mmCIF file with all atom_site columns, C-alpha atoms in Angstrom:
data_model
loop_
_atom_site.group_PDB
_atom_site.id
_atom_site.type_symbol
_atom_site.label_atom_id
_atom_site.label_alt_id
_atom_site.label_comp_id
_atom_site.label_asym_id
_atom_site.label_entity_id
_atom_site.label_seq_id
_atom_site.pdbx_PDB_ins_code
_atom_site.Cartn_x
_atom_site.Cartn_y
_atom_site.Cartn_z
_atom_site.occupancy
_atom_site.B_iso_or_equiv
_atom_site.pdbx_formal_charge
_atom_site.auth_seq_id
_atom_site.auth_comp_id
_atom_site.auth_asym_id
_atom_site.auth_atom_id
_atom_site.pdbx_PDB_model_num
ATOM 1   C CA . ALA S 1 1   ? 17.198 31.403 6.004   1.00 76.00 ? 1   ALA S CA 1
ATOM 2   C CA . GLN S 1 2   ? 15.815 29.134 3.349   1.00 87.00 ? 2   GLN S CA 1
ATOM 3   C CA . LYS S 1 3   ? 13.165 26.593 4.227   1.00 94.00 ? 3   LYS S CA 1
ATOM 4   C CA . VAL S 1 4   ? 10.610 24.373 2.519   1.00 97.00 ? 4   VAL S CA 1
ATOM 5   C CA . THR S 1 5   ? 7.511  23.110 4.296   1.00 98.00 ? 5   THR S CA 1
ATOM 6   C CA . GLN S 1 6   ? 5.293  20.295 3.142   1.00 98.00 ? 6   GLN S CA 1
ATOM 7   C CA . ALA S 1 7   ? 2.662  20.151 5.839   1.00 94.00 ? 7   ALA S CA 1
ATOM 8   C CA . GLN S 1 8   ? 0.986  16.992 4.548   1.00 97.00 ? 8   GLN S CA 1
ATOM 9   C CA . THR S 1 9   ? 2.989  13.990 5.703   1.00 96.00 ? 9   THR S CA 1
ATOM 10  C CA . GLU S 1 10  ? 0.687  11.374 4.183   1.00 97.00 ? 10  GLU S CA 1
ATOM 11  C CA . ILE S 1 11  ? -2.247 11.507 1.794   1.00 97.00 ? 11  ILE S CA 1
ATOM 12  C CA . SER S 1 12  ? -4.411 8.583  0.809   1.00 98.00 ? 12  SER S CA 1
ATOM 13  C CA . VAL S 1 13  ? -6.854 8.756  -2.103  1.00 97.00 ? 13  VAL S CA 1
ATOM 14  C CA . VAL S 1 14  ? -8.828 6.384  -4.241  1.00 97.00 ? 14  VAL S CA 1
ATOM 15  C CA . GLU S 1 15  ? -7.913 6.010  -7.877  1.00 97.00 ? 15  GLU S CA 1
ATOM 16  C CA . LYS S 1 16  ? -9.332 8.717  -10.189 1.00 97.00 ? 16  LYS S CA 1
ATOM 17  C CA . GLU S 1 17  ? -9.573 11.267 -7.399  1.00 97.00 ? 17  GLU S CA 1
ATOM 18  C CA . ASP S 1 18  ? -7.773 14.577 -7.795  1.00 98.00 ? 18  ASP S CA 1
ATOM 19  C CA . VAL S 1 19  ? -5.144 15.368 -5.178  1.00 98.00 ? 19  VAL S CA 1
ATOM 20  C CA . THR S 1 20  ? -3.143 18.489 -4.351  1.00 98.00 ? 20  THR S CA 1
ATOM 21  C CA . LEU S 1 21  ? 0.203  18.429 -2.585  1.00 98.00 ? 21  LEU S CA 1
ATOM 22  C CA . ASP S 1 22  ? 1.090  21.644 -0.788  1.00 98.00 ? 22  ASP S CA 1
ATOM 23  C CA . CYS S 1 23  ? 4.484  23.327 -0.661  1.00 98.00 ? 23  CYS S CA 1
ATOM 24  C CA . VAL S 1 24  ? 5.382  26.569 1.110   1.00 98.00 ? 24  VAL S CA 1
ATOM 25  C CA . TYR S 1 25  ? 8.877  28.029 0.917   1.00 97.00 ? 25  TYR S CA 1
ATOM 26  C CA . GLU S 1 26  ? 10.947 30.742 2.584   1.00 96.00 ? 26  GLU S CA 1
ATOM 27  C CA . THR S 1 27  ? 13.850 32.579 1.045   1.00 94.00 ? 27  THR S CA 1
ATOM 28  C CA . ARG S 1 28  ? 15.423 36.018 1.170   1.00 91.00 ? 28  ARG S CA 1
ATOM 29  C CA . ASP S 1 29  ? 16.748 35.775 -2.371  1.00 89.00 ? 29  ASP S CA 1
ATOM 30  C CA . THR S 1 30  ? 14.849 37.443 -5.186  1.00 89.00 ? 30  THR S CA 1
ATOM 31  C CA . THR S 1 31  ? 16.098 34.864 -7.662  1.00 88.00 ? 31  THR S CA 1
ATOM 32  C CA . TYR S 1 32  ? 15.408 31.260 -6.792  1.00 91.00 ? 32  TYR S CA 1
ATOM 33  C CA . TYR S 1 33  ? 14.221 28.019 -8.290  1.00 91.00 ? 33  TYR S CA 1
ATOM 34  C CA . LEU S 1 34  ? 11.570 25.581 -7.167  1.00 93.00 ? 34  LEU S CA 1
ATOM 35  C CA . PHE S 1 35  ? 11.396 21.892 -7.974  1.00 95.00 ? 35  PHE S CA 1
ATOM 36  C CA . TRP S 1 36  ? 9.220  18.873 -7.501  1.00 97.00 ? 36  TRP S CA 1
ATOM 37  C CA . TYR S 1 37  ? 10.701 15.386 -7.371  1.00 97.00 ? 37  TYR S CA 1
ATOM 38  C CA . LYS S 1 38  ? 9.020  11.990 -7.104  1.00 97.00 ? 38  LYS S CA 1
ATOM 39  C CA . GLN S 1 39  ? 10.586 9.163  -5.117  1.00 97.00 ? 39  GLN S CA 1
ATOM 40  C CA . PRO S 1 40  ? 9.089  5.737  -5.856  1.00 94.00 ? 40  PRO S CA 1
ATOM 41  C CA . PRO S 1 41  ? 9.887  2.773  -3.576  1.00 89.00 ? 41  PRO S CA 1
ATOM 42  C CA . SER S 1 42  ? 13.047 2.089  -5.588  1.00 87.00 ? 42  SER S CA 1
ATOM 43  C CA . GLY S 1 43  ? 14.552 5.199  -3.979  1.00 88.00 ? 43  GLY S CA 1
ATOM 44  C CA . GLU S 1 44  ? 15.693 7.204  -6.974  1.00 90.00 ? 44  GLU S CA 1
ATOM 45  C CA . LEU S 1 45  ? 14.492 10.811 -7.093  1.00 95.00 ? 45  LEU S CA 1
ATOM 46  C CA . VAL S 1 46  ? 12.756 11.529 -10.378 1.00 95.00 ? 46  VAL S CA 1
ATOM 47  C CA . PHE S 1 47  ? 12.662 15.133 -11.594 1.00 94.00 ? 47  PHE S CA 1
ATOM 48  C CA . LEU S 1 48  ? 9.163  16.434 -12.373 1.00 96.00 ? 48  LEU S CA 1
ATOM 49  C CA . ILE S 1 49  ? 9.383  20.195 -12.810 1.00 93.00 ? 49  ILE S CA 1
ATOM 50  C CA . ARG S 1 50  ? 11.519 23.298 -12.305 1.00 91.00 ? 50  ARG S CA 1
ATOM 51  C CA . ARG S 1 51  ? 10.072 26.796 -11.930 1.00 91.00 ? 51  ARG S CA 1
ATOM 52  C CA . ASN S 1 52  ? 12.078 30.047 -11.814 1.00 89.00 ? 52  ASN S CA 1
ATOM 53  C CA . SER S 1 53  ? 11.098 32.803 -9.405  1.00 91.00 ? 53  SER S CA 1
ATOM 54  C CA . PHE S 1 54  ? 10.536 35.308 -12.203 1.00 89.00 ? 54  PHE S CA 1
ATOM 55  C CA . ASP S 1 55  ? 8.112  33.030 -14.032 1.00 87.00 ? 55  ASP S CA 1
ATOM 56  C CA . GLU S 1 56  ? 4.767  32.705 -12.260 1.00 85.00 ? 56  GLU S CA 1
ATOM 57  C CA . GLN S 1 57  ? 3.011  30.957 -15.105 1.00 85.00 ? 57  GLN S CA 1
ATOM 58  C CA . ASN S 1 58  ? 1.244  27.817 -14.039 1.00 87.00 ? 58  ASN S CA 1
ATOM 59  C CA . GLU S 1 59  ? 2.174  24.661 -15.845 1.00 88.00 ? 59  GLU S CA 1
ATOM 60  C CA . ILE S 1 60  ? 0.281  21.605 -16.965 1.00 90.00 ? 60  ILE S CA 1
ATOM 61  C CA . SER S 1 61  ? 1.847  18.362 -18.101 1.00 91.00 ? 61  SER S CA 1
ATOM 62  C CA . GLY S 1 62  ? -0.674 15.639 -18.772 1.00 94.00 ? 62  GLY S CA 1
ATOM 63  C CA . ARG S 1 63  ? -2.389 14.823 -15.484 1.00 96.00 ? 63  ARG S CA 1
ATOM 64  C CA . TYR S 1 64  ? 0.079  16.961 -13.538 1.00 96.00 ? 64  TYR S CA 1
ATOM 65  C CA . SER S 1 65  ? -0.268 20.676 -12.904 1.00 95.00 ? 65  SER S CA 1
ATOM 66  C CA . TRP S 1 66  ? 1.600  23.164 -10.769 1.00 95.00 ? 66  TRP S CA 1
ATOM 67  C CA . ASN S 1 67  ? 0.418  26.419 -9.227  1.00 95.00 ? 67  ASN S CA 1
ATOM 68  C CA . PHE S 1 68  ? 3.151  28.907 -8.317  1.00 95.00 ? 68  PHE S CA 1
ATOM 69  C CA . GLN S 1 69  ? 2.110  31.943 -6.253  1.00 94.00 ? 69  GLN S CA 1
ATOM 70  C CA . LYS S 1 70  ? 4.856  34.279 -5.062  1.00 94.00 ? 70  LYS S CA 1
ATOM 71  C CA . SER S 1 71  ? 2.371  36.294 -2.991  1.00 93.00 ? 71  SER S CA 1
ATOM 72  C CA . THR S 1 72  ? 1.823  33.305 -0.698  1.00 95.00 ? 72  THR S CA 1
ATOM 73  C CA . SER S 1 73  ? 5.247  31.671 -1.271  1.00 96.00 ? 73  SER S CA 1
ATOM 74  C CA . SER S 1 74  ? 3.573  28.502 -2.421  1.00 97.00 ? 74  SER S CA 1
ATOM 75  C CA . PHE S 1 75  ? 4.242  26.025 -5.194  1.00 97.00 ? 75  PHE S CA 1
ATOM 76  C CA . ASN S 1 76  ? 1.467  23.435 -5.111  1.00 97.00 ? 76  ASN S CA 1
ATOM 77  C CA . PHE S 1 77  ? 1.237  20.277 -7.184  1.00 97.00 ? 77  PHE S CA 1
ATOM 78  C CA . THR S 1 78  ? -2.023 18.737 -8.376  1.00 97.00 ? 78  THR S CA 1
ATOM 79  C CA . ILE S 1 79  ? -2.503 15.295 -9.837  1.00 97.00 ? 79  ILE S CA 1
ATOM 80  C CA . THR S 1 80  ? -5.755 14.924 -11.749 1.00 97.00 ? 80  THR S CA 1
ATOM 81  C CA . ALA S 1 81  ? -7.449 11.541 -11.984 1.00 97.00 ? 81  ALA S CA 1
ATOM 82  C CA . SER S 1 82  ? -4.822 9.860  -9.826  1.00 97.00 ? 82  SER S CA 1
ATOM 83  C CA . GLN S 1 83  ? -3.578 6.383  -10.647 1.00 97.00 ? 83  GLN S CA 1
ATOM 84  C CA . VAL S 1 84  ? -1.997 3.630  -8.555  1.00 96.00 ? 84  VAL S CA 1
ATOM 85  C CA . VAL S 1 85  ? 1.342  4.307  -10.291 1.00 95.00 ? 85  VAL S CA 1
ATOM 86  C CA . ASP S 1 86  ? 1.324  7.791  -8.763  1.00 97.00 ? 86  ASP S CA 1
ATOM 87  C CA . SER S 1 87  ? 1.911  6.244  -5.338  1.00 97.00 ? 87  SER S CA 1
ATOM 88  C CA . ALA S 1 88  ? 5.256  7.593  -4.127  1.00 97.00 ? 88  ALA S CA 1
ATOM 89  C CA . VAL S 1 89  ? 6.841  10.189 -1.893  1.00 98.00 ? 89  VAL S CA 1
ATOM 90  C CA . TYR S 1 90  ? 6.850  13.648 -3.456  1.00 98.00 ? 90  TYR S CA 1
ATOM 91  C CA . PHE S 1 91  ? 9.393  16.278 -2.524  1.00 98.00 ? 91  PHE S CA 1
ATOM 92  C CA . CYS S 1 92  ? 9.319  20.004 -3.087  1.00 98.00 ? 92  CYS S CA 1
ATOM 93  C CA . ALA S 1 93  ? 12.743 21.686 -3.173  1.00 96.00 ? 93  ALA S CA 1
ATOM 94  C CA . LEU S 1 94  ? 14.237 25.173 -3.301  1.00 94.00 ? 94  LEU S CA 1
ATOM 95  C CA . SER S 1 95  ? 17.514 26.367 -4.790  1.00 91.00 ? 95  SER S CA 1
ATOM 96  C CA . GLU S 1 96  ? 18.810 29.907 -4.422  1.00 87.00 ? 96  GLU S CA 1
ATOM 97  C CA . ALA S 1 97  ? 20.742 31.721 -7.101  1.00 79.00 ? 97  ALA S CA 1
ATOM 98  C CA . ARG S 1 98  ? 23.572 32.586 -4.716  1.00 77.00 ? 98  ARG S CA 1
ATOM 99  C CA . ASN S 1 99  ? 24.322 28.865 -4.408  1.00 72.00 ? 99  ASN S CA 1
ATOM 100 C CA . GLN S 1 100 ? 24.466 28.673 -8.201  1.00 69.00 ? 100 GLN S CA 1
ATOM 101 C CA . GLY S 1 101 ? 21.908 25.922 -8.241  1.00 68.00 ? 101 GLY S CA 1
ATOM 102 C CA . GLY S 1 102 ? 24.078 23.319 -6.596  1.00 76.00 ? 102 GLY S CA 1
ATOM 103 C CA . LYS S 1 103 ? 22.306 23.133 -3.270  1.00 88.00 ? 103 LYS S CA 1
ATOM 104 C CA . LEU S 1 104 ? 18.733 21.946 -2.966  1.00 92.00 ? 104 LEU S CA 1
ATOM 105 C CA . ILE S 1 105 ? 16.734 22.484 0.209   1.00 94.00 ? 105 ILE S CA 1
ATOM 106 C CA . PHE S 1 106 ? 14.047 19.828 0.440   1.00 97.00 ? 106 PHE S CA 1
ATOM 107 C CA . GLY S 1 107 ? 10.760 19.698 2.261   1.00 97.00 ? 107 GLY S CA 1
ATOM 108 C CA . GLN S 1 108 ? 9.993  16.671 4.411   1.00 97.00 ? 108 GLN S CA 1
ATOM 109 C CA . GLY S 1 109 ? 8.063  15.038 1.632   1.00 97.00 ? 109 GLY S CA 1
ATOM 110 C CA . THR S 1 110 ? 4.444  13.930 1.205   1.00 98.00 ? 110 THR S CA 1
ATOM 111 C CA . GLU S 1 111 ? 3.745  10.233 0.913   1.00 97.00 ? 111 GLU S CA 1
ATOM 112 C CA . LEU S 1 112 ? 0.910  9.711  -1.538  1.00 98.00 ? 112 LEU S CA 1
ATOM 113 C CA . SER S 1 113 ? -0.953 6.439  -1.549  1.00 97.00 ? 113 SER S CA 1
ATOM 114 C CA . VAL S 1 114 ? -3.407 5.835  -4.380  1.00 97.00 ? 114 VAL S CA 1
ATOM 115 C CA . LYS S 1 115 ? -5.673 2.860  -3.778  1.00 97.00 ? 115 LYS S CA 1
ATOM 116 C CA . PRO S 1 116 ? -7.480 1.002  -6.550  1.00 95.00 ? 116 PRO S CA 1
ATOM 117 C CA . LYS D 2 1   ? 22.314 9.125  -22.575 1.00 67.00 ? 1   LYS D CA 1
ATOM 118 C CA . ALA D 2 2   ? 23.222 7.172  -19.460 1.00 80.00 ? 2   ALA D CA 1
ATOM 119 C CA . GLY D 2 3   ? 21.941 8.488  -16.163 1.00 94.00 ? 3   GLY D CA 1
ATOM 120 C CA . VAL D 2 4   ? 23.759 9.107  -12.905 1.00 96.00 ? 4   VAL D CA 1
ATOM 121 C CA . THR D 2 5   ? 25.334 5.941  -11.570 1.00 97.00 ? 5   THR D CA 1
ATOM 122 C CA . GLN D 2 6   ? 26.349 5.221  -8.004  1.00 97.00 ? 6   GLN D CA 1
ATOM 123 C CA . THR D 2 7   ? 28.426 2.411  -6.604  1.00 97.00 ? 7   THR D CA 1
ATOM 124 C CA . PRO D 2 8   ? 28.056 0.383  -4.565  1.00 97.00 ? 8   PRO D CA 1
ATOM 125 C CA . ARG D 2 9   ? 24.282 0.201  -4.238  1.00 96.00 ? 9   ARG D CA 1
ATOM 126 C CA . TYR D 2 10  ? 24.397 -1.401 -0.794  1.00 97.00 ? 10  TYR D CA 1
ATOM 127 C CA . LEU D 2 11  ? 27.034 -1.341 1.896   1.00 97.00 ? 11  LEU D CA 1
ATOM 128 C CA . ILE D 2 12  ? 27.272 -2.712 5.421   1.00 98.00 ? 12  ILE D CA 1
ATOM 129 C CA . LYS D 2 13  ? 29.964 -1.398 7.735   1.00 97.00 ? 13  LYS D CA 1
ATOM 130 C CA . THR D 2 14  ? 30.673 -1.408 11.463  1.00 97.00 ? 14  THR D CA 1
ATOM 131 C CA . ARG D 2 15  ? 31.144 1.554  13.760  1.00 97.00 ? 15  ARG D CA 1
ATOM 132 C CA . GLY D 2 16  ? 34.543 3.157  13.527  1.00 97.00 ? 16  GLY D CA 1
ATOM 133 C CA . GLN D 2 17  ? 35.219 2.045  9.966   1.00 98.00 ? 17  GLN D CA 1
ATOM 134 C CA . GLN D 2 18  ? 35.449 4.384  7.019   1.00 98.00 ? 18  GLN D CA 1
ATOM 135 C CA . VAL D 2 19  ? 33.621 4.180  3.710   1.00 98.00 ? 19  VAL D CA 1
ATOM 136 C CA . THR D 2 20  ? 33.967 5.612  0.195   1.00 98.00 ? 20  THR D CA 1
ATOM 137 C CA . LEU D 2 21  ? 31.026 6.039  -2.143  1.00 98.00 ? 21  LEU D CA 1
ATOM 138 C CA . SER D 2 22  ? 31.333 6.749  -5.847  1.00 98.00 ? 22  SER D CA 1
ATOM 139 C CA . CYS D 2 23  ? 29.208 8.732  -8.289  1.00 98.00 ? 23  CYS D CA 1
ATOM 140 C CA . SER D 2 24  ? 29.486 9.039  -12.060 1.00 98.00 ? 24  SER D CA 1
ATOM 141 C CA . PRO D 2 25  ? 27.508 11.989 -13.439 1.00 97.00 ? 25  PRO D CA 1
ATOM 142 C CA . ILE D 2 26  ? 25.616 12.273 -16.682 1.00 96.00 ? 26  ILE D CA 1
ATOM 143 C CA . SER D 2 27  ? 27.994 12.850 -19.565 1.00 95.00 ? 27  SER D CA 1
ATOM 144 C CA . GLY D 2 28  ? 28.704 16.560 -19.952 1.00 92.00 ? 28  GLY D CA 1
ATOM 145 C CA . HIS D 2 29  ? 27.630 17.465 -16.419 1.00 93.00 ? 29  HIS D CA 1
ATOM 146 C CA . ARG D 2 30  ? 30.254 19.251 -14.356 1.00 93.00 ? 30  ARG D CA 1
ATOM 147 C CA . SER D 2 31  ? 28.450 19.614 -11.040 1.00 93.00 ? 31  SER D CA 1
ATOM 148 C CA . VAL D 2 32  ? 27.951 16.787 -8.580  1.00 95.00 ? 32  VAL D CA 1
ATOM 149 C CA . SER D 2 33  ? 25.996 17.200 -5.345  1.00 95.00 ? 33  SER D CA 1
ATOM 150 C CA . TRP D 2 34  ? 25.609 14.736 -2.487  1.00 97.00 ? 34  TRP D CA 1
ATOM 151 C CA . TYR D 2 35  ? 22.630 14.319 -0.179  1.00 97.00 ? 35  TYR D CA 1
ATOM 152 C CA . GLN D 2 36  ? 21.914 12.181 2.866   1.00 98.00 ? 36  GLN D CA 1
ATOM 153 C CA . GLN D 2 37  ? 18.403 10.817 3.376   1.00 97.00 ? 37  GLN D CA 1
ATOM 154 C CA . THR D 2 38  ? 17.262 9.453  6.733   1.00 96.00 ? 38  THR D CA 1
ATOM 155 C CA . PRO D 2 39  ? 13.760 8.858  8.125   1.00 93.00 ? 39  PRO D CA 1
ATOM 156 C CA . GLY D 2 40  ? 14.326 11.386 10.892  1.00 90.00 ? 40  GLY D CA 1
ATOM 157 C CA . GLN D 2 41  ? 16.111 14.234 9.115   1.00 93.00 ? 41  GLN D CA 1
ATOM 158 C CA . GLY D 2 42  ? 14.818 13.769 5.596   1.00 95.00 ? 42  GLY D CA 1
ATOM 159 C CA . LEU D 2 43  ? 16.927 14.852 2.635   1.00 97.00 ? 43  LEU D CA 1
ATOM 160 C CA . GLN D 2 44  ? 19.912 16.948 3.644   1.00 96.00 ? 44  GLN D CA 1
ATOM 161 C CA . PHE D 2 45  ? 22.529 18.545 1.445   1.00 95.00 ? 45  PHE D CA 1
ATOM 162 C CA . LEU D 2 46  ? 26.100 17.428 2.084   1.00 97.00 ? 46  LEU D CA 1
ATOM 163 C CA . PHE D 2 47  ? 28.238 19.231 -0.492  1.00 94.00 ? 47  PHE D CA 1
ATOM 164 C CA . GLU D 2 48  ? 28.561 20.164 -4.143  1.00 94.00 ? 48  GLU D CA 1
ATOM 165 C CA . TYR D 2 49  ? 31.570 19.947 -6.427  1.00 94.00 ? 49  TYR D CA 1
ATOM 166 C CA . PHE D 2 50  ? 31.996 21.859 -9.647  1.00 92.00 ? 50  PHE D CA 1
ATOM 167 C CA . SER D 2 51  ? 35.083 21.559 -11.830 1.00 92.00 ? 51  SER D CA 1
ATOM 168 C CA . GLU D 2 52  ? 36.975 19.710 -9.059  1.00 95.00 ? 52  GLU D CA 1
ATOM 169 C CA . THR D 2 53  ? 36.271 22.439 -6.465  1.00 94.00 ? 53  THR D CA 1
ATOM 170 C CA . GLN D 2 54  ? 33.869 22.326 -3.567  1.00 93.00 ? 54  GLN D CA 1
ATOM 171 C CA . ARG D 2 55  ? 31.359 25.063 -4.330  1.00 90.00 ? 55  ARG D CA 1
ATOM 172 C CA . ASN D 2 56  ? 28.779 24.568 -1.576  1.00 89.00 ? 56  ASN D CA 1
ATOM 173 C CA . LYS D 2 57  ? 28.835 22.792 1.752   1.00 92.00 ? 57  LYS D CA 1
ATOM 174 C CA . GLY D 2 58  ? 26.111 21.662 4.121   1.00 93.00 ? 58  GLY D CA 1
ATOM 175 C CA . ASN D 2 59  ? 26.155 21.396 7.909   1.00 93.00 ? 59  ASN D CA 1
ATOM 176 C CA . PHE D 2 60  ? 27.859 18.072 8.418   1.00 96.00 ? 60  PHE D CA 1
ATOM 177 C CA . PRO D 2 61  ? 30.880 17.241 10.564  1.00 96.00 ? 61  PRO D CA 1
ATOM 178 C CA . GLY D 2 62  ? 34.346 17.008 9.107   1.00 95.00 ? 62  GLY D CA 1
ATOM 179 C CA . ARG D 2 63  ? 34.063 13.212 9.020   1.00 97.00 ? 63  ARG D CA 1
ATOM 180 C CA . PHE D 2 64  ? 32.179 13.719 5.779   1.00 98.00 ? 64  PHE D CA 1
ATOM 181 C CA . SER D 2 65  ? 34.377 14.716 2.875   1.00 97.00 ? 65  SER D CA 1
ATOM 182 C CA . GLY D 2 66  ? 34.364 14.508 -0.863  1.00 97.00 ? 66  GLY D CA 1
ATOM 183 C CA . ARG D 2 67  ? 36.286 15.178 -4.001  1.00 97.00 ? 67  ARG D CA 1
ATOM 184 C CA . GLN D 2 68  ? 35.785 15.426 -7.710  1.00 97.00 ? 68  GLN D CA 1
ATOM 185 C CA . PHE D 2 69  ? 38.055 14.240 -10.465 1.00 97.00 ? 69  PHE D CA 1
ATOM 186 C CA . SER D 2 70  ? 38.876 15.840 -13.784 1.00 96.00 ? 70  SER D CA 1
ATOM 187 C CA . ASN D 2 71  ? 36.304 13.618 -15.538 1.00 95.00 ? 71  ASN D CA 1
ATOM 188 C CA . SER D 2 72  ? 33.639 14.971 -13.119 1.00 96.00 ? 72  SER D CA 1
ATOM 189 C CA . ARG D 2 73  ? 33.278 11.670 -11.285 1.00 98.00 ? 73  ARG D CA 1
ATOM 190 C CA . SER D 2 74  ? 32.970 12.223 -7.557  1.00 98.00 ? 74  SER D CA 1
ATOM 191 C CA . GLU D 2 75  ? 33.610 10.302 -4.389  1.00 98.00 ? 75  GLU D CA 1
ATOM 192 C CA . MET D 2 76  ? 32.469 10.955 -0.873  1.00 98.00 ? 76  MET D CA 1
ATOM 193 C CA . ASN D 2 77  ? 34.143 9.550  2.202   1.00 98.00 ? 77  ASN D CA 1
ATOM 194 C CA . VAL D 2 78  ? 32.843 9.080  5.711   1.00 98.00 ? 78  VAL D CA 1
ATOM 195 C CA . SER D 2 79  ? 35.416 8.322  8.372   1.00 95.00 ? 79  SER D CA 1
ATOM 196 C CA . THR D 2 80  ? 34.884 6.890  11.853  1.00 96.00 ? 80  THR D CA 1
ATOM 197 C CA . LEU D 2 81  ? 31.383 5.702  11.057  1.00 97.00 ? 81  LEU D CA 1
ATOM 198 C CA . GLU D 2 82  ? 28.618 6.136  13.620  1.00 97.00 ? 82  GLU D CA 1
ATOM 199 C CA . LEU D 2 83  ? 25.283 4.341  13.839  1.00 97.00 ? 83  LEU D CA 1
ATOM 200 C CA . GLY D 2 84  ? 23.559 7.581  12.833  1.00 96.00 ? 84  GLY D CA 1
ATOM 201 C CA . ASP D 2 85  ? 25.367 7.577  9.506   1.00 97.00 ? 85  ASP D CA 1
ATOM 202 C CA . SER D 2 86  ? 23.085 4.785  8.332   1.00 98.00 ? 86  SER D CA 1
ATOM 203 C CA . ALA D 2 87  ? 21.209 6.364  5.443   1.00 98.00 ? 87  ALA D CA 1
ATOM 204 C CA . LEU D 2 88  ? 20.529 6.481  1.746   1.00 97.00 ? 88  LEU D CA 1
ATOM 205 C CA . TYR D 2 89  ? 23.229 8.607  0.102   1.00 98.00 ? 89  TYR D CA 1
ATOM 206 C CA . LEU D 2 90  ? 22.091 10.222 -3.101  1.00 97.00 ? 90  LEU D CA 1
ATOM 207 C CA . CYS D 2 91  ? 24.244 11.803 -5.731  1.00 97.00 ? 91  CYS D CA 1
ATOM 208 C CA . ALA D 2 92  ? 22.938 14.309 -8.264  1.00 96.00 ? 92  ALA D CA 1
ATOM 209 C CA . SER D 2 93  ? 24.539 15.811 -11.316 1.00 95.00 ? 93  SER D CA 1
ATOM 210 C CA . SER D 2 94  ? 23.828 18.945 -13.314 1.00 92.00 ? 94  SER D CA 1
ATOM 211 C CA . LEU D 2 95  ? 25.491 21.210 -15.832 1.00 88.00 ? 95  LEU D CA 1
ATOM 212 C CA . GLY D 2 96  ? 26.306 23.574 -12.961 1.00 83.00 ? 96  GLY D CA 1
ATOM 213 C CA . LEU D 2 97  ? 25.460 26.627 -15.031 1.00 77.00 ? 97  LEU D CA 1
ATOM 214 C CA . LEU D 2 98  ? 22.610 28.491 -13.432 1.00 67.00 ? 98  LEU D CA 1
ATOM 215 C CA . ALA D 2 99  ? 22.005 30.705 -16.441 1.00 60.00 ? 99  ALA D CA 1
ATOM 216 C CA . LEU D 2 100 ? 20.607 27.769 -18.372 1.00 58.00 ? 100 LEU D CA 1
ATOM 217 C CA . GLU D 2 101 ? 17.584 25.620 -17.607 1.00 68.00 ? 101 GLU D CA 1
ATOM 218 C CA . ASP D 2 102 ? 19.753 23.540 -15.307 1.00 81.00 ? 102 ASP D CA 1
ATOM 219 C CA . THR D 2 103 ? 18.391 20.761 -13.139 1.00 88.00 ? 103 THR D CA 1
ATOM 220 C CA . GLN D 2 104 ? 19.842 18.210 -10.784 1.00 92.00 ? 104 GLN D CA 1
ATOM 221 C CA . TYR D 2 105 ? 19.298 14.606 -11.848 1.00 94.00 ? 105 TYR D CA 1
ATOM 222 C CA . PHE D 2 106 ? 19.668 11.951 -9.204  1.00 96.00 ? 106 PHE D CA 1
ATOM 223 C CA . GLY D 2 107 ? 21.256 8.543  -9.117  1.00 96.00 ? 107 GLY D CA 1
ATOM 224 C CA . PRO D 2 108 ? 19.707 5.448  -7.497  1.00 95.00 ? 108 PRO D CA 1
ATOM 225 C CA . GLY D 2 109 ? 21.592 6.000  -4.250  1.00 96.00 ? 109 GLY D CA 1
ATOM 226 C CA . THR D 2 110 ? 23.844 3.954  -2.002  1.00 97.00 ? 110 THR D CA 1
ATOM 227 C CA . ARG D 2 111 ? 22.178 2.390  1.023   1.00 97.00 ? 111 ARG D CA 1
ATOM 228 C CA . LEU D 2 112 ? 24.689 2.427  3.886   1.00 98.00 ? 112 LEU D CA 1
ATOM 229 C CA . THR D 2 113 ? 24.029 0.422  7.027   1.00 98.00 ? 113 THR D CA 1
ATOM 230 C CA . VAL D 2 114 ? 26.308 0.898  10.027  1.00 98.00 ? 114 VAL D CA 1
ATOM 231 C CA . LEU D 2 115 ? 26.224 -1.870 12.634  1.00 96.00 ? 115 LEU D CA 1
#
């Protein structure tokens, strides 16, 4: 069965600190897709990144970086030099190819609080 | 390009009533998925429609149903509302073609309160 685990329920950091959000997934499919979404207080889920199972390259986008390791079934998200605007709930999600991408399995989310 | 829109944004109903929520996808997107978000259960997949057909279904009772129209707009209906149906209902749209770099983009959600 497919499952996504975000063990960190809440994280609190001070501005400019680096922070890593953990994500561990389970799937029996060999082709799958991993996502990170950000949910600010307004409620709308904002897409951050998509990674395909056959592409283990790490990615950096500004202050954001993602580390995908199939060997440990992890897809961790690091924010460098955090800012107050990064405060939100972050969700990791999994989609399996057999569902043709239309079904996302979400982790429980990590609430990040960045204090000035 | 306009994003995913959902109406209404807020809704208050009483137990036993039924409710219909609407979602308009991004132009050109043919897949619409629905999710329920509650503090206790988190984000849970309800169902997905692609080209007017239900393509995937989550583990929800038959009181939850949906449909998609030829213009890709989708509606979901909940009949005989229960207190536990109080939640944020999120709609997401995508091209629905897995071969491409396809991604689900979410709307702002409909906050349903059942009294």
